[in-house]
Amino acid sequence: MKLCLLLLLCLCRLGLTEEFTPAADVAEETEEEVRGCGGRVFSPEDHRAIGGAVEQLGLRLLEKLPVGLQQPNVVLSPLSLALALAQLTLGARNETEKLLLENLHALNLPCYHHVLGSLLHHVSNTSLEVAARMYLRPGFEVKLSFVEDSLARYQSSPVPLVSVKEVNQWVENATNGHVPNFLESIPHDVVLMLANAVYFKGEWQTRFDPLVTSKGVFYLDNQNSVSVDMMKSAQYPLRLLDDPELEAQVASFPFKGNTSFLIVMPLPGRGNVSSVLPKLNISDLYRRLPQEKTMQVNLPKVKLQYRQELEEALTNMGLGSLFSGPDLSGISDRPLRVTGVRHASTIELSEEGVEASATTVVTSMRSISLFSINSPFFFALVDDASMTPLFMGVVTNPAPDDDPMLNDDPGRNSTMSDQPLMDDVGERDIDSERGHRQPLQSMSGLDGKTE
C-alpha cells in the first residue's frame, strides 16, 4: 500500500525589499518553556491525546470537503494539516493564535508543540516518511524566533523561494515521484510557503496473492456499479465489528510496523458515508473491535489521485480570518495573510509485497464468513501506538474514469455472509455480493445533496 500527500500553505504581503533578512526579535521564554516542556520525555498517553486532536481536525475537514459525481473520492492527511497549522500557530498572536489552537483541538493540551514534534519523531520511525520546508522570498523579513522554532519543533528548514522548478523538484522527491508538477506558477506577492510531504509505503501483515485477484463489482448506489479488480483471500485473520450505532461494518487490516488500515462501510440500506462521519471515534472503534477471526475477504484495488484547494473548507470550519486579516506578527512585523492552502495526495491499495504462489488453493468445504468491501467506505491509516490517523478519506468510486453500469439485480447482495469455501478462490462466483445501496451523497457540509 502506498499513500502520499503534499500540503502547501502560502502567505503574502504587499511590497518587497531587496533581499531576505532574518529580523531579530526579543528573546522571551514561551509559556511552554516556563512549564518545563523542553526537557520532558513524553508518554504514550501524551501522544494519544495529540492523536485524538489530529483525528478531530481531520474528520471536521473531511465533512466540509465536497464529494460527489465530479469528485467521488477524498484522500487527506490530518497529520500533515495539523503540522502546517501548528507551524503557523508558532507565529500567530492574540485571537488568531486562539482560533488556530481551537481548530487544532489543542487549547487544553499542555506542551502541544513539543508533544506534536515528539509524535512526529515517533511516526517517522515507522513506514512513514515526513518532510517539511519553509520557502522564503528574498526580501521578506522573517523573525528569527519563528525560523528557529519551526526547525526545532517540526524540522521545517528554511530555503530561498527561487523558482517553481525547484519547488516542484523537492515535492516530487519528497513524495517518491507520486506528485509531479505540483505548481504551475508562484504568485508574485507570495513571500512565504510552508510545505510538508507525507509518504507511506506499507506491507500487509497478512498478504494478498495477486494470482487470486479477479474482477468484482463495486456498488456506487442502488442503481449503478463499476467493475474493479478485487484482491481476495480465502482465509484472512480480520478484526470485524458490526456497529449498530454507526449502522456500519468496521474492519481493521494490520500492516507490518504497528500501523493498520481501518475501514468503515455503511450497511446496505442503512445509511451512507456522510451520515457516518459525524459519529466516528477512531480510538473508540479500536477499543471495541473484537479479536481476529478468519474469514474470506474481498478488498478492491485502489489507485487514486486527489488535488484540492482547502481555503473554502477551512473557511467553513471557522478559519476564514486566516485569509483576510490574521495576526501573524510572530512571523513578521509586516502584515501577512494566508493566500492559499493547496493539497495533493495519492493512494495505491494493492497486493504489493505479496510473495506470489501458484499453490494458493483451498481444498476444505467448511462454512466461513465473507466480508466484501464493495460499496462506498471511509478509511483511515492509523498509527496503532498513538491512535493517530496518518491518512483518512472516503472512497465512493474506486474506478472514477470508468463508465458506471446498471445493477442487474440490486436486491441480492450481502457484504457479510456465510459461504462454503471454493476449491479455487480465483474462480469464486461473486453474484452473491450484489445488493441494494444508498445513493451517493455529498459531504460538503450542510446540504447533503449530490453534486
Phi, psi and omega in degrees: 000136178235135175222135174214153182212145173232127178238129183233122179247122186249138175237148179220161170214169178269136174084134179231144173270188189283324184213160182290135179224117172291115184280132177289141174224164186291126179284120179230149174289129177283165179299324180293321180294323178299323180279000177078031182288328190301324185260007185277150168257120189272145188271167173302327178295321176299316180295322180292327176296317176293321178301320177295322178293318178297320178300313181297320177300314182295317181294321178295318178295318182300323178295332184269349183275140182288134174227124181188203184297321182280333180224079189281347185226150179228134174228123178217164176243105176301326179296317180298315179296319178299319179297317181294313181290325178294320177296320177296325180298329178303330181255003181271152180225157172056229185295328179295317178297316180297317180298316179296315180295325176298315181287337174277357182056042188240004184300326183253019179252106179294149177058038188305307184296321180293318181291319178297320176296322177294319177297320178301317177296321180297309184289336178288348177271002177261214179273010183261137174243129180236131178228143181220149178213148174244111179267126183243127176288131173306128183106348180271122181274103181254142181289136185298325181297324179293317178297314183293318179294320179297320180289318183290317185277317191235015177052033179266100185273139181278136174221155179294140174274100189254308187208158175299320183301317182293318179296314181297325179293318178296316179301313182297318179293318184291335180256019179053039175083005185274344179233081177274158174050052184293319181247140172270325181201167175240116179305144186295336183270000177284124182249342182211134176232127175259115184240136169218145183235138180234130182226132179230132173227111185238160179242130179304140174291320171250118193274149171266146179262120181296339179290343181264344179300133181211171182292141176216180183248133174243124187268115179287322179198198183280359181240329189237151178212169175227154176271131182226160170282124180254123169283136187227146174220134181278336182218089184244123177284115189225139170269117187228133182232130168267109186260111183291329180290315178283341188053051185209162171260138183239127181226147179237121178255111183283145170255162169290139177097029171062037170230159180213159183250111182266134176236132174238113184239115179304144179291151179303128177075005185253348184160194179216177185298322182296329179283341181276323188308312183296343184257002185285139171217100190297313182296324177294321178298318180295324178295328185265353178296133180284179176294160181299144175226137181284130181205169172282140181227134170241121182230124183290141169289137184226133171219104188231150173239142183218128175228138184202136167279131189260004185302313183296316181295318179293323176298318178293341175276353180104010182258023183298331182293341176299331185264002180239285184221063181283161173263098178245040184289350173282349176265315182204153175284345177279146178298136180229156169212155176281127181255348179183149172229103184257137187230133174223138181209158175223153174222135175228113181250111187212185180274014188309136181093356181289136172269100188294142178216132181280000184256017181281086177227162179238129185254343180279163181230060178256162181283135180212144183289150176243128173242115184242119177274090188229025176207169186308141184213156169267145176223157174211135171264117193242135169282116190294328183289316184258354185058031178271125173284111180285322174223155169206165180176187181227133174244112175251347177206100182287353178230065187293341180274352181264149176287134178290157177241156179286140176290128182279334180208079187288000184259009190243022185259150165215128178282345180223121181205170174256123182225151172288144176292143179269155178295327179233108184301324183293345181251018183295138176288125183260009181301328183288357182264012182264156178174184183288135179231150176284148178299149178296130184245160174274144174243029186279008177138248192261332190284327179064023181262154177293137182292000000 
